[in-house]
Amino acid sequence: MVEAGLIEQGLRLRWLNDGSQRLTWADLVALIETARPGSLLAVARAGQQAAWDDSQHLQAETLDVVNVLAWLLALHISGGKYDQPAPQPVPRPGADTPPTATSDVPPQQLDAPVPTVEETLPGVDESGRIVGEATPLDELNEWLGWV
């Protein structure tokens, strides 16, 4: 893996200690220590979990959340009769076992009743319209500390 990472950089491991100074031990240490996330050198240093950079992990986490929200919305709209299991998280590199959803129980077997829109989103009526009283701007500005 280190050799493949060096090839990405235009270097060869065989150059180490060949008398040419094309690649020194200090160079090799510096390259491995400062390898960018997702590079082969980073994976060689930190394992498969380094195969993704932070952005890719955040994208996978976002996709997991969106999938769960879509599943919950379908469950809510169907009145608890949606028979699909909870979505599985996106597999991450370096995970020993594939991640599992928080519940493998089909929704129709859940003990808790499905909450109504009013219970789920206080201030929203059955049609999905936001209801309530408007807060005066001066009161809102004071609450936000903008006074």
PDB file of C-alpha atoms in Angstrom:
ATOM      1  CA  MET A   1       0.000   0.000   0.000  1.00  0.00           C
ATOM      2  CA  VAL A   2       2.867   2.401   0.798  1.00  0.00           C
ATOM      3  CA  GLU A   3       4.498   1.686  -2.546  1.00  0.00           C
ATOM      4  CA  ALA A   4       1.256   2.411  -4.419  1.00  0.00           C
ATOM      5  CA  GLY A   5       0.920   5.679  -2.478  1.00  0.00           C
ATOM      6  CA  LEU A   6       4.458   6.654  -3.424  1.00  0.00           C
ATOM      7  CA  ILE A   7       3.747   5.867  -7.076  1.00  0.00           C
ATOM      8  CA  GLU A   8       0.781   8.292  -6.846  1.00  0.00           C
ATOM      9  CA  GLN A   9       3.351  10.910  -5.820  1.00  0.00           C
ATOM     10  CA  GLY A  10       5.713  10.017  -8.673  1.00  0.00           C
ATOM     11  CA  LEU A  11       8.182   8.266  -6.358  1.00  0.00           C
ATOM     12  CA  ARG A  12       9.420   4.697  -6.023  1.00  0.00           C
ATOM     13  CA  LEU A  13      10.141   2.779  -2.826  1.00  0.00           C
ATOM     14  CA  ARG A  14      13.197   1.213  -4.477  1.00  0.00           C
ATOM     15  CA  TRP A  15      14.793   4.694  -4.532  1.00  0.00           C
ATOM     16  CA  LEU A  16      15.046   4.571  -0.727  1.00  0.00           C
ATOM     17  CA  ASN A  17      18.722   4.108   0.219  1.00  0.00           C
ATOM     18  CA  ASP A  18      19.839   3.525  -3.379  1.00  0.00           C
ATOM     19  CA  GLY A  19      22.535   6.158  -2.974  1.00  0.00           C
ATOM     20  CA  SER A  20      20.815   8.694  -5.224  1.00  0.00           C
ATOM     21  CA  GLN A  21      19.030  10.713  -2.498  1.00  0.00           C
ATOM     22  CA  ARG A  22      15.885  10.712  -4.696  1.00  0.00           C
ATOM     23  CA  LEU A  23      13.964   9.419  -1.663  1.00  0.00           C
ATOM     24  CA  THR A  24      15.305   9.569   1.886  1.00  0.00           C
ATOM     25  CA  TRP A  25      13.887   8.115   5.086  1.00  0.00           C
ATOM     26  CA  ALA A  26      13.005  11.646   6.195  1.00  0.00           C
ATOM     27  CA  ASP A  27      11.108  12.176   2.924  1.00  0.00           C
ATOM     28  CA  LEU A  28       9.219   8.912   3.407  1.00  0.00           C
ATOM     29  CA  VAL A  29       8.256   9.778   6.993  1.00  0.00           C
ATOM     30  CA  ALA A  30       7.133  13.273   5.931  1.00  0.00           C
ATOM     31  CA  LEU A  31       5.027  11.885   3.076  1.00  0.00           C
ATOM     32  CA  ILE A  32       3.305   9.333   5.305  1.00  0.00           C
ATOM     33  CA  GLU A  33       2.739  11.735   8.221  1.00  0.00           C
ATOM     34  CA  THR A  34       1.207  14.429   5.989  1.00  0.00           C
ATOM     35  CA  ALA A  35      -0.770  12.172   3.649  1.00  0.00           C
ATOM     36  CA  ARG A  36      -4.086  13.708   2.665  1.00  0.00           C
ATOM     37  CA  PRO A  37      -7.230  11.914   3.883  1.00  0.00           C
ATOM     38  CA  GLY A  38      -8.416   9.343   1.376  1.00  0.00           C
ATOM     39  CA  SER A  39      -4.964   8.769  -0.126  1.00  0.00           C
ATOM     40  CA  LEU A  40      -3.297   5.369  -0.246  1.00  0.00           C
ATOM     41  CA  LEU A  41      -0.595   6.601   2.146  1.00  0.00           C
ATOM     42  CA  ALA A  42      -3.251   7.665   4.675  1.00  0.00           C
ATOM     43  CA  VAL A  43      -4.885   4.232   4.404  1.00  0.00           C
ATOM     44  CA  ALA A  44      -1.480   2.560   4.870  1.00  0.00           C
ATOM     45  CA  ARG A  45      -0.921   4.631   8.006  1.00  0.00           C
ATOM     46  CA  ALA A  46      -4.368   4.641   9.637  1.00  0.00           C
ATOM     47  CA  GLY A  47      -6.236   1.700   8.107  1.00  0.00           C
ATOM     48  CA  GLN A  48      -9.330   1.473   5.930  1.00  0.00           C
ATOM     49  CA  GLN A  49     -11.263   4.060   7.950  1.00  0.00           C
ATOM     50  CA  ALA A  50      -8.903   6.660   6.412  1.00  0.00           C
ATOM     51  CA  ALA A  51     -10.068   5.708   2.904  1.00  0.00           C
ATOM     52  CA  TRP A  52     -12.735   8.414   3.168  1.00  0.00           C
ATOM     53  CA  ASP A  53     -12.066  12.022   4.034  1.00  0.00           C
ATOM     54  CA  ASP A  54     -14.271  14.028   6.419  1.00  0.00           C
ATOM     55  CA  SER A  55     -16.455  15.287   3.579  1.00  0.00           C
ATOM     56  CA  GLN A  56     -17.294  11.769   2.440  1.00  0.00           C
ATOM     57  CA  HIS A  57     -18.127  10.679   5.999  1.00  0.00           C
ATOM     58  CA  LEU A  58     -20.412  13.714   6.395  1.00  0.00           C
ATOM     59  CA  GLN A  59     -22.116  12.942   3.078  1.00  0.00           C
ATOM     60  CA  ALA A  60     -22.774   9.356   4.173  1.00  0.00           C
ATOM     61  CA  GLU A  61     -24.111  10.575   7.520  1.00  0.00           C
ATOM     62  CA  THR A  62     -26.380  13.071   5.741  1.00  0.00           C
ATOM     63  CA  LEU A  63     -27.682  10.345   3.434  1.00  0.00           C
ATOM     64  CA  ASP A  64     -28.385   8.115   6.450  1.00  0.00           C
ATOM     65  CA  VAL A  65     -30.396  10.894   8.109  1.00  0.00           C
ATOM     66  CA  VAL A  66     -32.351  11.693   4.923  1.00  0.00           C
ATOM     67  CA  ASN A  67     -33.181   7.999   4.431  1.00  0.00           C
ATOM     68  CA  VAL A  68     -34.439   7.667   8.009  1.00  0.00           C
ATOM     69  CA  LEU A  69     -36.495  10.871   7.718  1.00  0.00           C
ATOM     70  CA  ALA A  70     -38.071   9.639   4.462  1.00  0.00           C
ATOM     71  CA  TRP A  71     -38.861   6.313   6.145  1.00  0.00           C
ATOM     72  CA  LEU A  72     -40.401   8.080   9.152  1.00  0.00           C
ATOM     73  CA  LEU A  73     -42.471  10.308   6.863  1.00  0.00           C
ATOM     74  CA  ALA A  74     -43.769   7.275   4.950  1.00  0.00           C
ATOM     75  CA  LEU A  75     -44.553   5.578   8.266  1.00  0.00           C
ATOM     76  CA  HIS A  76     -46.405   8.657   9.496  1.00  0.00           C
ATOM     77  CA  ILE A  77     -48.370   9.209   6.270  1.00  0.00           C
ATOM     78  CA  SER A  78     -49.466   5.570   6.216  1.00  0.00           C
ATOM     79  CA  GLY A  79     -50.723   5.789   9.791  1.00  0.00           C
ATOM     80  CA  GLY A  80     -48.231   3.194  10.973  1.00  0.00           C
ATOM     81  CA  LYS A  81     -49.078   0.690   8.218  1.00  0.00           C
ATOM     82  CA  TYR A  82     -45.846   1.181   6.243  1.00  0.00           C
ATOM     83  CA  ASP A  83     -44.361  -2.316   6.210  1.00  0.00           C
ATOM     84  CA  GLN A  84     -40.780  -1.577   5.127  1.00  0.00           C
ATOM     85  CA  PRO A  85     -37.983  -1.993   7.695  1.00  0.00           C
ATOM     86  CA  ALA A  86     -35.886   0.983   8.731  1.00  0.00           C
ATOM     87  CA  PRO A  87     -33.210   1.854   6.150  1.00  0.00           C
ATOM     88  CA  GLN A  88     -29.704   0.536   6.658  1.00  0.00           C
ATOM     89  CA  PRO A  89     -26.856   3.057   7.027  1.00  0.00           C
ATOM     90  CA  VAL A  90     -24.383   3.526   4.185  1.00  0.00           C
ATOM     91  CA  PRO A  91     -21.447   1.128   4.757  1.00  0.00           C
ATOM     92  CA  ARG A  92     -18.290   2.944   5.882  1.00  0.00           C
ATOM     93  CA  PRO A  93     -14.791   1.799   4.935  1.00  0.00           C
ATOM     94  CA  GLY A  94     -12.938   0.015   7.699  1.00  0.00           C
ATOM     95  CA  ALA A  95     -16.071  -1.098   9.523  1.00  0.00           C
ATOM     96  CA  ASP A  96     -15.646  -4.642  10.858  1.00  0.00           C
ATOM     97  CA  THR A  97     -19.343  -5.401  10.556  1.00  0.00           C
ATOM     98  CA  PRO A  98     -21.911  -3.733   8.358  1.00  0.00           C
ATOM     99  CA  PRO A  99     -23.902  -1.137  10.301  1.00  0.00           C
ATOM    100  CA  THR A 100     -27.469  -2.027  11.165  1.00  0.00           C
ATOM    101  CA  ALA A 101     -30.523   0.109  11.550  1.00  0.00           C
ATOM    102  CA  THR A 102     -31.559   1.062  15.052  1.00  0.00           C
ATOM    103  CA  SER A 103     -34.525  -1.304  14.860  1.00  0.00           C
ATOM    104  CA  ASP A 104     -35.072  -4.467  12.853  1.00  0.00           C
ATOM    105  CA  VAL A 105     -38.667  -4.680  14.073  1.00  0.00           C
ATOM    106  CA  PRO A 106     -41.236  -4.034  11.317  1.00  0.00           C
ATOM    107  CA  PRO A 107     -43.158  -0.803  12.001  1.00  0.00           C
ATOM    108  CA  GLN A 108     -46.524  -2.567  12.422  1.00  0.00           C
ATOM    109  CA  GLN A 109     -45.084  -4.451  15.413  1.00  0.00           C
ATOM    110  CA  LEU A 110     -44.004  -1.367  17.310  1.00  0.00           C
ATOM    111  CA  ASP A 111     -45.845  -0.929  20.607  1.00  0.00           C
ATOM    112  CA  ALA A 112     -46.052   2.853  20.548  1.00  0.00           C
ATOM    113  CA  PRO A 113     -48.874   4.392  18.518  1.00  0.00           C
ATOM    114  CA  VAL A 114     -47.892   6.632  15.624  1.00  0.00           C
ATOM    115  CA  PRO A 115     -48.103  10.254  16.835  1.00  0.00           C
ATOM    116  CA  THR A 116     -50.401  12.714  15.117  1.00  0.00           C
ATOM    117  CA  VAL A 117     -49.066  15.716  13.230  1.00  0.00           C
ATOM    118  CA  GLU A 118     -50.053  17.945  16.161  1.00  0.00           C
ATOM    119  CA  GLU A 119     -48.071  15.772  18.581  1.00  0.00           C
ATOM    120  CA  THR A 120     -45.075  15.536  16.280  1.00  0.00           C
ATOM    121  CA  LEU A 121     -44.941  19.182  15.233  1.00  0.00           C
ATOM    122  CA  PRO A 122     -46.624  21.462  17.776  1.00  0.00           C
ATOM    123  CA  GLY A 123     -47.946  24.534  15.988  1.00  0.00           C
ATOM    124  CA  VAL A 124     -48.845  22.637  12.792  1.00  0.00           C
ATOM    125  CA  ASP A 125     -52.452  21.712  12.050  1.00  0.00           C
ATOM    126  CA  GLU A 126     -53.735  18.578  10.262  1.00  0.00           C
ATOM    127  CA  SER A 127     -53.307  20.165   6.819  1.00  0.00           C
ATOM    128  CA  GLY A 128     -49.644  20.878   7.567  1.00  0.00           C
ATOM    129  CA  ARG A 129     -50.220  24.618   7.928  1.00  0.00           C
ATOM    130  CA  ILE A 130     -48.262  26.444  10.630  1.00  0.00           C
ATOM    131  CA  VAL A 131     -50.575  27.976  13.226  1.00  0.00           C
ATOM    132  CA  GLY A 132     -49.959  30.134  16.258  1.00  0.00           C
ATOM    133  CA  GLU A 133     -49.393  33.697  17.307  1.00  0.00           C
ATOM    134  CA  ALA A 134     -46.789  35.963  15.752  1.00  0.00           C
ATOM    135  CA  THR A 135     -44.104  37.327  18.067  1.00  0.00           C
ATOM    136  CA  PRO A 136     -43.684  41.107  17.871  1.00  0.00           C
ATOM    137  CA  LEU A 137     -40.365  42.117  16.270  1.00  0.00           C
ATOM    138  CA  ASP A 138     -39.154  44.109  19.284  1.00  0.00           C
ATOM    139  CA  GLU A 139     -39.755  41.082  21.530  1.00  0.00           C
ATOM    140  CA  LEU A 140     -38.010  38.780  19.039  1.00  0.00           C
ATOM    141  CA  ASN A 141     -35.035  41.164  18.739  1.00  0.00           C
ATOM    142  CA  GLU A 142     -34.745  41.271  22.535  1.00  0.00           C
ATOM    143  CA  TRP A 143     -34.922  37.473  22.746  1.00  0.00           C
ATOM    144  CA  LEU A 144     -32.155  37.220  20.119  1.00  0.00           C
ATOM    145  CA  GLY A 145     -30.053  39.791  21.984  1.00  0.00           C
ATOM    146  CA  TRP A 146     -30.150  42.244  19.084  1.00  0.00           C
ATOM    147  CA  VAL A 147     -31.362  45.186  21.173  1.00  0.00           C
TER     148      VAL A 147
END
